[in-house]
Amino acid sequence: MITRLRELTQSGDYAYYVEIAHFMAGLPFPEHTARVRWIDGERQTRERWRHLVENRRSRLGTTR
């Protein structure tokens, strides 16, 4: 899914979708990925999205 998303956003439009997907999955960015400048910075944004996923999994009683 992330590979296809990356293909669809190569022009730079909606590139933040690729970053959010990586944040949510806890994955590092591959080389040559268009990067976004986050208002709160990448680290805080990554932590916020990851926290949302972990909370959701906790509520649903699921794991990775």
XYZ file of N, CA and C in Angstrom:
192
model
N 0.815 -1.186 0.000
C 0.000 0.000 0.000
C 0.865 1.258 0.000
N 1.904 1.302 0.818
C 2.732 2.502 0.889
C 3.474 2.710 -0.433
N 3.884 1.627 -1.076
C 4.573 1.747 -2.361
C 3.668 2.418 -3.390
N 2.442 1.979 -3.458
C 1.480 2.571 -4.399
C 1.204 4.024 -4.045
N 1.079 4.317 -2.784
C 0.862 5.686 -2.333
C 2.039 6.561 -2.741
N 3.252 6.058 -2.592
C 4.449 6.799 -2.983
C 4.423 7.083 -4.483
N 4.031 6.108 -5.292
C 3.933 6.299 -6.743
C 2.949 7.411 -7.082
N 1.832 7.427 -6.399
C 0.781 8.407 -6.682
C 1.143 9.825 -6.248
N 2.116 9.951 -5.355
C 2.462 11.275 -4.813
C 3.858 11.733 -5.225
N 4.450 11.119 -6.225
C 5.812 11.477 -6.646
C 5.934 12.924 -7.096
N 4.867 13.514 -7.571
C 4.921 14.914 -8.009
C 5.095 15.866 -6.830
N 4.900 15.350 -5.623
C 4.982 16.191 -4.433
C 3.610 16.525 -3.874
N 2.576 16.404 -4.718
C 1.215 16.635 -4.237
C 0.835 15.533 -3.261
N 0.328 15.922 -2.143
C -0.130 14.998 -1.104
C 0.974 14.078 -0.583
N 2.219 14.507 -0.681
C 3.342 13.698 -0.206
C 3.234 13.429 1.292
N 2.525 14.269 1.998
C 2.372 14.052 3.433
C 1.635 12.754 3.734
N 0.824 12.260 2.806
C 0.157 10.972 3.008
C 1.172 9.845 3.186
N 2.231 9.892 2.403
C 3.275 8.861 2.491
C 3.950 8.933 3.858
N 4.255 10.136 4.306
C 4.895 10.276 5.615
C 3.969 9.807 6.721
N 2.710 10.174 6.667
C 1.759 9.745 7.694
C 1.667 8.226 7.732
N 1.639 7.586 6.566
C 1.592 6.120 6.516
C 2.819 5.519 7.174
N 3.991 6.096 6.930
C 5.223 5.618 7.575
C 5.171 5.859 9.082
N 4.694 7.023 9.481
C 4.575 7.335 10.908
C 3.674 6.316 11.598
N 2.524 6.057 10.989
C 1.555 5.160 11.599
C 2.085 3.739 11.712
N 2.868 3.325 10.729
C 3.411 1.966 10.723
C 4.712 1.860 11.507
N 5.259 3.001 11.931
C 6.524 2.980 12.650
C 7.693 2.621 11.752
N 7.597 2.979 10.481
C 8.628 2.635 9.505
C 9.541 3.825 9.214
N 10.808 3.555 8.906
C 11.702 4.640 8.461
C 11.374 4.997 7.016
N 11.835 6.143 6.584
C 11.604 6.564 5.211
C 12.655 5.967 4.288
N 12.223 5.468 3.138
C 13.192 5.005 2.151
C 13.858 6.204 1.482
N 14.987 5.964 0.855
C 15.656 7.043 0.128
C 14.754 7.528 -0.996
N 14.956 8.762 -1.402
C 14.250 9.371 -2.526
C 12.755 9.558 -2.275
N 12.366 9.657 -1.028
C 10.974 9.949 -0.703
C 10.830 11.462 -0.575
N 9.819 12.023 -1.232
C 9.555 13.455 -1.086
C 9.285 13.728 0.388
N 9.881 14.777 0.916
C 9.734 15.078 2.343
C 8.873 16.303 2.552
N 8.214 16.313 3.681
C 7.291 17.383 4.053
C 7.885 18.136 5.231
N 7.607 19.426 5.320
C 8.018 20.208 6.490
C 6.812 20.324 7.404
N 6.900 19.721 8.578
C 5.797 19.713 9.538
C 5.909 20.921 10.453
N 4.784 21.509 10.807
C 4.768 22.689 11.672
C 5.431 22.382 13.010
N 5.110 21.243 13.612
C 5.672 20.868 14.912
C 6.981 20.088 14.791
N 7.465 19.888 13.586
C 8.669 19.102 13.371
C 8.326 17.636 13.139
N 9.216 16.943 12.459
C 8.958 15.549 12.097
C 8.830 14.636 13.306
N 9.719 14.782 14.279
C 9.709 13.881 15.433
C 8.383 13.935 16.186
N 7.907 15.129 16.484
C 6.641 15.257 17.220
C 5.458 14.752 16.401
N 5.478 15.020 15.120
C 4.387 14.569 14.257
C 4.382 13.047 14.173
N 5.564 12.454 14.002
C 5.687 10.992 13.962
C 5.164 10.385 15.267
N 5.553 10.939 16.397
C 5.114 10.415 17.696
C 3.599 10.520 17.854
N 3.025 11.617 17.393
C 1.581 11.821 17.519
C 0.804 10.778 16.706
N 1.215 10.550 15.452
C 0.530 9.549 14.618
C 0.731 8.149 15.168
N 1.923 7.843 15.618
C 2.209 6.518 16.169
C 1.373 6.279 17.426
N 1.247 7.317 18.247
C 0.453 7.235 19.473
C -1.017 6.932 19.143
N -1.539 7.573 18.097
C -2.914 7.307 17.685
C -3.109 5.832 17.323
N -2.167 5.264 16.587
C -2.252 3.858 16.193
C -2.187 2.950 17.414
N -1.241 3.236 18.299
C -1.084 2.398 19.489
C -2.311 2.467 20.392
N -2.890 3.641 20.554
C -4.119 3.771 21.352
C -5.262 3.002 20.729
N -5.388 3.088 19.429
C -6.466 2.374 18.736
C -6.307 0.860 18.899
N -5.094 0.377 18.731
C -4.840 -1.056 18.901
C -5.127 -1.499 20.331
N -4.781 -0.683 21.284
C -5.025 -0.994 22.675
C -6.533 -1.105 22.945
N -7.282 -0.154 22.411
C -8.749 -0.178 22.607
C -9.409 -1.373 21.937
N -8.844 -1.774 20.793
C -9.413 -2.908 20.060
C -8.880 -4.243 20.559
N -7.837 -4.182 21.385
C -7.241 -5.407 21.902
C -6.464 -6.163 20.843
N -5.900 -5.432 19.880
C -5.112 -6.074 18.836
C -3.643 -5.699 18.981
N -2.812 -6.480 18.364
C -1.385 -6.177 18.333
C -0.942 -6.145 16.889
N 0.261 -5.802 16.707
C 0.829 -5.690 15.369
C 0.723 -6.924 14.590
